[in-house]
Amino acid sequence: KVRTERGEKLVFLGPFEEYLGSKQTAVEVDEETSVLVRNKRTGQQHLVTEKMLFIPTSDEEVMEVRQLTKLADYEACIVRDKNGKEIFYFGSNKDQRSFFLPPHSQMVYLLWSRGRRRE
């Protein structure tokens, strides 16, 4: 069984305990920041977006700290989800202007070229 301690304190190991990891800092989740968390037992990933100081439990692992993606009025963005479906976000729509990248999704980048020279 894994024991997780939070906060400032002196921690003494019991007779049959051993130190497994290192000290980790908590992640502050706010309007601009979210945390992608993976459950070690089930492998499920979820995105924590509610405003709080996030401290993972012994079953959770912080995979990535994600920043809010913001689009200007003239910008657009393509996100590919886990099934390969492409979702378009437009800065001109107020509902789609800012978003966090969902779990198992990736941003699609397009490379443009002009003329015969392709680099």
Coordinates of N, CA, C and O in Angstrom, one line a residue:
K1 N 0.8 -1.2 0.0 CA 0.0 0.0 0.0 C 0.9 1.2 0.0 O 1.9 1.3 0.7
V2 N 0.5 2.2 -0.8 CA 1.3 3.5 -0.9 C 0.6 4.5 -0.1 O -0.6 4.7 -0.1
R3 N 1.5 5.3 0.7 CA 1.0 6.3 1.5 C 1.5 7.7 0.9 O 2.6 7.8 0.6
T4 N 0.5 8.6 0.8 CA 0.8 10.0 0.3 C 0.6 11.0 1.5 O -0.4 11.0 2.1
E5 N 1.6 11.8 1.7 CA 1.5 12.8 2.7 C 1.5 14.2 2.0 O 2.2 14.4 1.1
R6 N 0.6 15.1 2.6 CA 0.5 16.4 2.0 C 0.8 17.5 3.0 O 0.6 17.3 4.2
G7 N 1.4 18.6 2.5 CA 1.7 19.7 3.4 C 3.1 19.6 4.0 O 3.9 18.6 3.8
E8 N 3.4 20.6 4.8 CA 4.7 20.7 5.5 C 4.6 19.9 6.8 O 3.8 20.1 7.7
K9 N 5.5 18.9 6.9 CA 5.5 18.1 8.1 C 6.7 17.1 8.1 O 7.3 16.9 7.0
L10 N 7.1 16.7 9.2 CA 8.2 15.7 9.3 C 7.5 14.3 9.1 O 6.5 14.0 9.7
V11 N 8.1 13.5 8.3 CA 7.5 12.2 8.0 C 8.5 11.1 8.4 O 9.7 11.2 7.9
F12 N 8.1 10.2 9.2 CA 9.0 9.1 9.6 C 8.4 7.8 9.0 O 7.2 7.5 9.1
L13 N 9.3 7.0 8.5 CA 8.9 5.7 7.9 C 8.7 4.7 9.1 O 9.3 4.7 10.1
G14 N 7.7 3.9 8.8 CA 7.4 2.8 9.7 C 8.4 1.7 9.6 O 9.3 1.7 8.7
P15 N 8.3 0.6 10.4 CA 9.3 -0.5 10.3 C 9.3 -1.3 9.0 O 10.3 -1.8 8.6
F16 N 8.1 -1.3 8.3 CA 8.1 -2.1 7.0 C 7.8 -1.2 5.9 O 7.4 -1.6 4.8
E17 N 8.1 0.1 6.0 CA 7.9 1.1 4.9 C 9.2 1.4 4.3 O 10.3 1.3 4.9
E18 N 9.2 1.8 3.0 CA 10.3 2.3 2.3 C 10.0 3.5 1.4 O 8.8 3.7 1.0
Y19 N 10.9 4.4 1.2 CA 10.7 5.6 0.4 C 10.7 5.3 -1.1 O 11.7 4.8 -1.5
L20 N 9.7 5.6 -1.8 CA 9.6 5.2 -3.2 C 9.9 6.3 -4.2 O 10.5 6.0 -5.2
G21 N 9.4 7.5 -3.9 CA 9.6 8.5 -4.9 C 10.3 9.7 -4.4 O 11.1 9.7 -3.5
S22 N 10.0 10.8 -5.1 CA 10.6 12.1 -4.7 C 9.5 13.1 -4.3 O 8.3 12.8 -4.5
K23 N 9.9 14.1 -3.7 CA 9.0 15.2 -3.3 C 8.4 15.8 -4.6 O 9.2 16.2 -5.5
Q24 N 7.1 16.0 -4.7 CA 6.5 16.7 -5.8 C 5.8 17.9 -5.4 O 5.2 18.0 -4.2
T25 N 5.7 18.9 -6.2 CA 5.0 20.1 -5.9 C 3.6 20.0 -6.5 O 3.3 19.3 -7.5
A26 N 2.7 20.7 -5.8 CA 1.3 20.7 -6.2 C 1.2 21.6 -7.5 O 2.0 22.5 -7.7
V27 N 0.1 21.5 -8.2 CA -0.1 22.3 -9.4 C -1.3 23.2 -9.1 O -2.4 22.7 -8.8
E28 N -1.1 24.5 -9.4 CA -2.2 25.4 -9.2 C -3.1 25.5 -10.4 O -2.6 25.9 -11.5
V29 N -4.3 25.0 -10.4 CA -5.2 25.0 -11.5 C -6.1 26.3 -11.4 O -6.7 26.6 -10.4
D30 N -6.1 27.1 -12.5 CA -6.9 28.3 -12.5 C -7.5 28.4 -13.9 O -7.6 27.4 -14.6
E31 N -7.9 29.6 -14.3 CA -8.6 29.8 -15.5 C -7.7 29.6 -16.7 O -8.2 29.3 -17.8
E32 N -6.4 29.7 -16.6 CA -5.5 29.6 -17.7 C -4.7 28.3 -17.7 O -4.0 28.0 -18.6
T33 N -4.9 27.5 -16.6 CA -4.1 26.3 -16.5 C -4.9 25.1 -16.1 O -5.9 25.2 -15.3
S34 N -4.7 23.9 -16.7 CA -5.3 22.7 -16.4 C -4.3 21.6 -16.2 O -3.1 21.8 -16.6
V35 N -4.7 20.4 -15.7 CA -3.8 19.3 -15.5 C -4.3 18.1 -16.1 O -5.5 17.7 -15.9
L36 N -3.5 17.4 -16.9 CA -3.9 16.1 -17.4 C -3.4 15.0 -16.5 O -2.2 14.9 -16.2
V37 N -4.3 14.2 -15.9 CA -4.0 13.2 -14.9 C -4.4 11.8 -15.4 O -5.4 11.6 -16.0
R38 N -3.5 10.9 -15.1 CA -3.7 9.5 -15.4 C -3.8 8.7 -14.2 O -3.0 8.8 -13.2
N39 N -4.9 7.8 -14.1 CA -5.1 6.9 -13.0 C -4.2 5.7 -13.2 O -4.2 5.1 -14.3
K40 N -3.3 5.4 -12.3 CA -2.3 4.3 -12.4 C -3.0 2.9 -12.4 O -2.5 2.0 -13.1
R41 N -4.1 2.8 -11.8 CA -4.8 1.5 -11.7 C -5.6 1.2 -13.0 O -5.5 0.1 -13.5
T42 N -6.3 2.2 -13.5 CA -7.2 1.9 -14.6 C -6.6 2.4 -15.9 O -7.0 2.0 -17.0
G43 N -5.7 3.3 -15.9 CA -5.1 3.9 -17.1 C -5.9 5.0 -17.7 O -5.5 5.6 -18.7
Q44 N -7.0 5.3 -17.1 CA -7.9 6.4 -17.6 C -7.3 7.8 -17.4 O -6.6 8.0 -16.4
Q45 N -7.4 8.6 -18.4 CA -6.9 10.0 -18.3 C -8.1 10.9 -18.2 O -9.2 10.7 -18.8
H46 N -7.9 12.0 -17.4 CA -9.0 13.0 -17.3 C -8.3 14.4 -17.1 O -7.1 14.4 -16.6
L47 N -9.0 15.4 -17.4 CA -8.5 16.8 -17.4 C -9.1 17.5 -16.2 O -10.3 17.5 -16.1
V48 N -8.3 18.0 -15.3 CA -8.8 18.7 -14.1 C -8.7 20.2 -14.5 O -7.7 20.8 -14.8
T49 N -9.9 20.8 -14.5 CA -10.0 22.2 -14.9 C -10.6 23.1 -13.8 O -10.7 24.3 -13.9
E50 N -11.2 22.5 -12.7 CA -11.8 23.3 -11.7 C -10.7 24.0 -10.9 O -9.6 23.4 -10.6
K51 N -11.0 25.2 -10.5 CA -10.0 26.1 -9.8 C -9.6 25.5 -8.4 O -10.5 25.5 -7.5
M52 N -8.4 25.1 -8.2 CA -7.9 24.6 -6.9 C -6.4 24.3 -7.0 O -5.8 24.5 -8.0
L53 N -5.9 24.0 -5.8 CA -4.5 23.5 -5.8 C -4.5 22.0 -5.9 O -5.0 21.3 -5.0
F54 N -4.1 21.4 -7.0 CA -4.2 20.0 -7.3 C -3.0 19.3 -6.7 O -1.9 19.5 -7.1
I55 N -3.3 18.3 -5.9 CA -2.3 17.4 -5.3 C -2.7 16.0 -5.7 O -3.8 15.5 -5.3
P56 N -1.9 15.3 -6.5 CA -2.4 13.9 -6.9 C -2.3 12.9 -5.8 O -1.5 13.0 -4.8
T57 N -3.3 12.0 -5.8 CA -3.3 10.9 -4.8 C -2.2 9.9 -5.2 O -1.5 10.0 -6.2
S58 N -2.1 8.8 -4.4 CA -1.2 7.8 -4.7 C -1.5 7.0 -5.9 O -0.6 6.4 -6.5
D59 N -2.7 7.0 -6.4 CA -3.1 6.3 -7.6 C -3.1 7.2 -8.8 O -3.3 6.7 -9.9
E60 N -2.8 8.5 -8.7 CA -2.8 9.4 -9.8 C -1.4 9.9 -10.2 O -0.5 9.9 -9.3
E61 N -1.2 10.2 -11.5 CA 0.1 10.7 -12.0 C -0.2 11.9 -12.8 O -1.1 11.8 -13.7
V62 N 0.5 13.0 -12.6 CA 0.4 14.2 -13.4 C 1.1 13.9 -14.7 O 2.4 13.8 -14.7
M63 N 0.4 13.9 -15.8 CA 1.1 13.6 -17.1 C 1.5 14.9 -17.8 O 2.6 15.0 -18.4
E64 N 0.7 16.0 -17.7 CA 1.0 17.2 -18.4 C 0.2 18.4 -17.7 O -0.9 18.2 -17.3
V65 N 0.9 19.5 -17.7 CA 0.2 20.7 -17.3 C -0.1 21.5 -18.6 O 0.8 21.8 -19.4
R66 N -1.4 21.7 -18.9 CA -1.8 22.3 -20.1 C -2.3 23.8 -19.9 O -3.0 24.1 -19.0
Q67 N -1.9 24.6 -20.9 CA -2.3 26.0 -20.9 C -3.5 26.2 -21.7 O -3.8 25.4 -22.6
L68 N -4.3 27.2 -21.4 CA -5.5 27.5 -22.2 C -5.1 28.0 -23.6 O -4.2 28.8 -23.8
T69 N -5.7 27.4 -24.6 CA -5.5 27.8 -26.0 C -6.5 28.9 -26.3 O -7.7 28.8 -26.2
K70 N -5.9 30.0 -26.8 CA -6.7 31.2 -27.1 C -6.6 31.5 -28.6 O -5.5 31.5 -29.1
L71 N -7.7 31.8 -29.2 CA -7.7 32.1 -30.6 C -8.2 33.6 -30.8 O -9.1 34.0 -30.2
A72 N -7.5 34.3 -31.7 CA -8.0 35.6 -32.1 C -9.1 35.5 -33.1 O -9.5 34.4 -33.5
D73 N -9.8 36.6 -33.4 CA -10.9 36.6 -34.3 C -10.6 36.0 -35.6 O -11.5 35.4 -36.3
Y74 N -9.4 36.2 -36.1 CA -9.1 35.8 -37.5 C -8.4 34.4 -37.5 O -8.0 33.9 -38.5
E75 N -8.3 33.7 -36.3 CA -7.6 32.4 -36.3 C -8.6 31.3 -36.2 O -9.7 31.4 -35.8
A76 N -8.1 30.1 -36.7 CA -8.8 28.9 -36.6 C -7.9 27.8 -36.1 O -6.6 27.9 -36.3
C77 N -8.4 26.7 -35.6 CA -7.6 25.6 -35.1 C -8.3 24.3 -35.4 O -9.5 24.2 -35.3
I78 N -7.5 23.2 -35.6 CA -8.0 21.9 -35.9 C -7.5 21.0 -34.8 O -6.3 21.0 -34.5
V79 N -8.4 20.3 -34.1 CA -8.0 19.3 -33.1 C -8.5 17.9 -33.5 O -9.6 17.7 -33.9
R80 N -7.6 16.9 -33.5 CA -7.9 15.6 -33.8 C -8.1 14.8 -32.5 O -7.2 14.7 -31.7
D81 N -9.3 14.2 -32.4 CA -9.6 13.4 -31.1 C -9.1 12.0 -31.2 O -8.5 11.6 -32.2
K82 N -9.4 11.2 -30.2 CA -8.8 9.8 -30.1 C -9.4 8.9 -31.2 O -8.8 7.9 -31.6
N83 N -10.5 9.2 -31.8 CA -11.1 8.4 -32.9 C -10.7 8.9 -34.3 O -11.1 8.3 -35.3
G84 N -9.9 9.9 -34.3 CA -9.4 10.5 -35.6 C -10.3 11.5 -36.2 O -10.1 12.0 -37.3
K85 N -11.4 11.9 -35.5 CA -12.3 12.9 -36.0 C -11.7 14.3 -35.8 O -11.1 14.5 -34.7
E86 N -11.8 15.1 -36.8 CA -11.2 16.5 -36.7 C -12.3 17.5 -36.3 O -13.4 17.5 -36.9
I87 N -12.0 18.3 -35.3 CA -12.9 19.3 -34.7 C -12.3 20.6 -35.0 O -11.1 20.9 -34.7
F88 N -13.1 21.5 -35.6 CA -12.6 22.9 -36.0 C -13.1 23.9 -34.9 O -14.2 23.9 -34.5
Y89 N -12.1 24.7 -34.5 CA -12.4 25.8 -33.5 C -12.1 27.1 -34.3 O -11.1 27.2 -34.9
F90 N -13.0 28.1 -34.1 CA -12.9 29.3 -34.8 C -12.9 30.5 -33.7 O -13.7 30.5 -32.8
G91 N -12.0 31.4 -33.9 CA -11.9 32.5 -33.0 C -13.1 33.5 -33.1 O -13.3 34.3 -32.2
S92 N -13.8 33.5 -34.2 CA -14.9 34.3 -34.4 C -16.1 33.9 -33.6 O -17.0 34.7 -33.3
N93 N -16.2 32.6 -33.2 CA -17.2 32.1 -32.3 C -16.8 32.3 -30.9 O -15.8 31.9 -30.5
K94 N -17.7 33.0 -30.1 CA -17.3 33.3 -28.7 C -17.2 32.0 -27.9 O -16.5 31.9 -26.9
D95 N -18.0 30.9 -28.2 CA -17.9 29.7 -27.5 C -16.6 28.9 -27.7 O -16.2 28.1 -26.9
Q96 N -16.0 29.1 -28.9 CA -14.8 28.3 -29.3 C -13.6 29.2 -29.2 O -12.5 28.7 -29.6
R97 N -13.6 30.4 -28.7 CA -12.5 31.3 -28.7 C -11.3 30.8 -27.8 O -10.2 31.0 -28.1
S98 N -11.7 30.1 -26.7 CA -10.6 29.6 -25.8 C -11.1 28.2 -25.3 O -12.2 28.0 -25.0
F99 N -10.1 27.3 -25.2 CA -10.4 25.9 -24.8 C -9.1 25.3 -24.3 O -8.0 25.7 -24.6
F100 N -9.3 24.2 -23.5 CA -8.3 23.3 -23.1 C -8.3 22.1 -24.1 O -9.3 21.6 -24.4
L101 N -7.1 21.6 -24.5 CA -7.0 20.5 -25.3 C -7.5 19.2 -24.5 O -6.9 18.9 -23.4
P102 N -8.5 18.5 -25.0 CA -9.0 17.4 -24.2 C -8.0 16.2 -24.2 O -7.1 16.2 -24.9
P103 N -8.3 15.2 -23.2 CA -7.4 14.1 -23.2 C -7.4 13.3 -24.5 O -8.5 13.2 -25.1
H104 N -6.3 12.6 -24.9 CA -6.2 11.8 -26.1 C -6.4 12.6 -27.3 O -6.8 12.0 -28.4
S105 N -6.3 13.9 -27.3 CA -6.4 14.7 -28.5 C -5.1 15.4 -28.8 O -4.2 15.6 -28.0
Q106 N -5.0 15.8 -30.1 CA -3.8 16.5 -30.5 C -4.1 17.6 -31.5 O -5.1 17.5 -32.2
M107 N -3.3 18.6 -31.5 CA -3.4 19.8 -32.4 C -2.9 19.4 -33.7 O -1.8 18.7 -33.8
V108 N -3.6 19.7 -34.8 CA -3.2 19.5 -36.2 C -2.5 20.7 -36.7 O -3.0 21.8 -36.7
Y109 N -1.2 20.5 -37.2 CA -0.5 21.6 -37.8 C -0.4 21.5 -39.3 O -0.1 20.4 -39.8
L110 N -0.6 22.5 -40.0 CA -0.6 22.5 -41.5 C 0.7 23.3 -41.9 O 1.0 24.3 -41.4
L111 N 1.4 22.7 -42.9 CA 2.5 23.4 -43.5 C 2.2 23.9 -44.9 O 1.7 23.2 -45.7
W112 N 2.4 25.2 -45.1 CA 2.0 25.9 -46.3 C 3.3 26.2 -47.1 O 4.3 26.4 -46.5
S113 N 3.2 26.1 -48.4 CA 4.3 26.5 -49.3 C 3.8 27.4 -50.4 O 2.6 27.4 -50.7
R114 N 4.7 28.1 -51.0 CA 4.4 28.9 -52.2 C 5.3 28.6 -53.4 O 6.5 28.4 -53.2
G115 N 4.6 28.4 -54.5 CA 5.4 28.2 -55.7 C 6.0 26.8 -55.8 O 5.5 25.9 -55.2
R116 N 7.0 26.7 -56.6 CA 7.6 25.4 -56.9 C 8.6 25.0 -55.8 O 8.9 23.8 -55.6
R117 N 9.1 25.9 -55.1 CA 10.1 25.6 -54.0 C 9.3 25.1 -52.8 O 8.6 25.8 -52.2
R118 N 9.6 23.9 -52.4 CA 9.0 23.3 -51.2 C 10.1 22.9 -50.3 O 11.0 22.2 -50.6
E119 N 9.9 23.4 -49.0 CA 10.9 23.2 -48.0 C 10.3 22.4 -46.9 O 9.2 22.4 -46.5

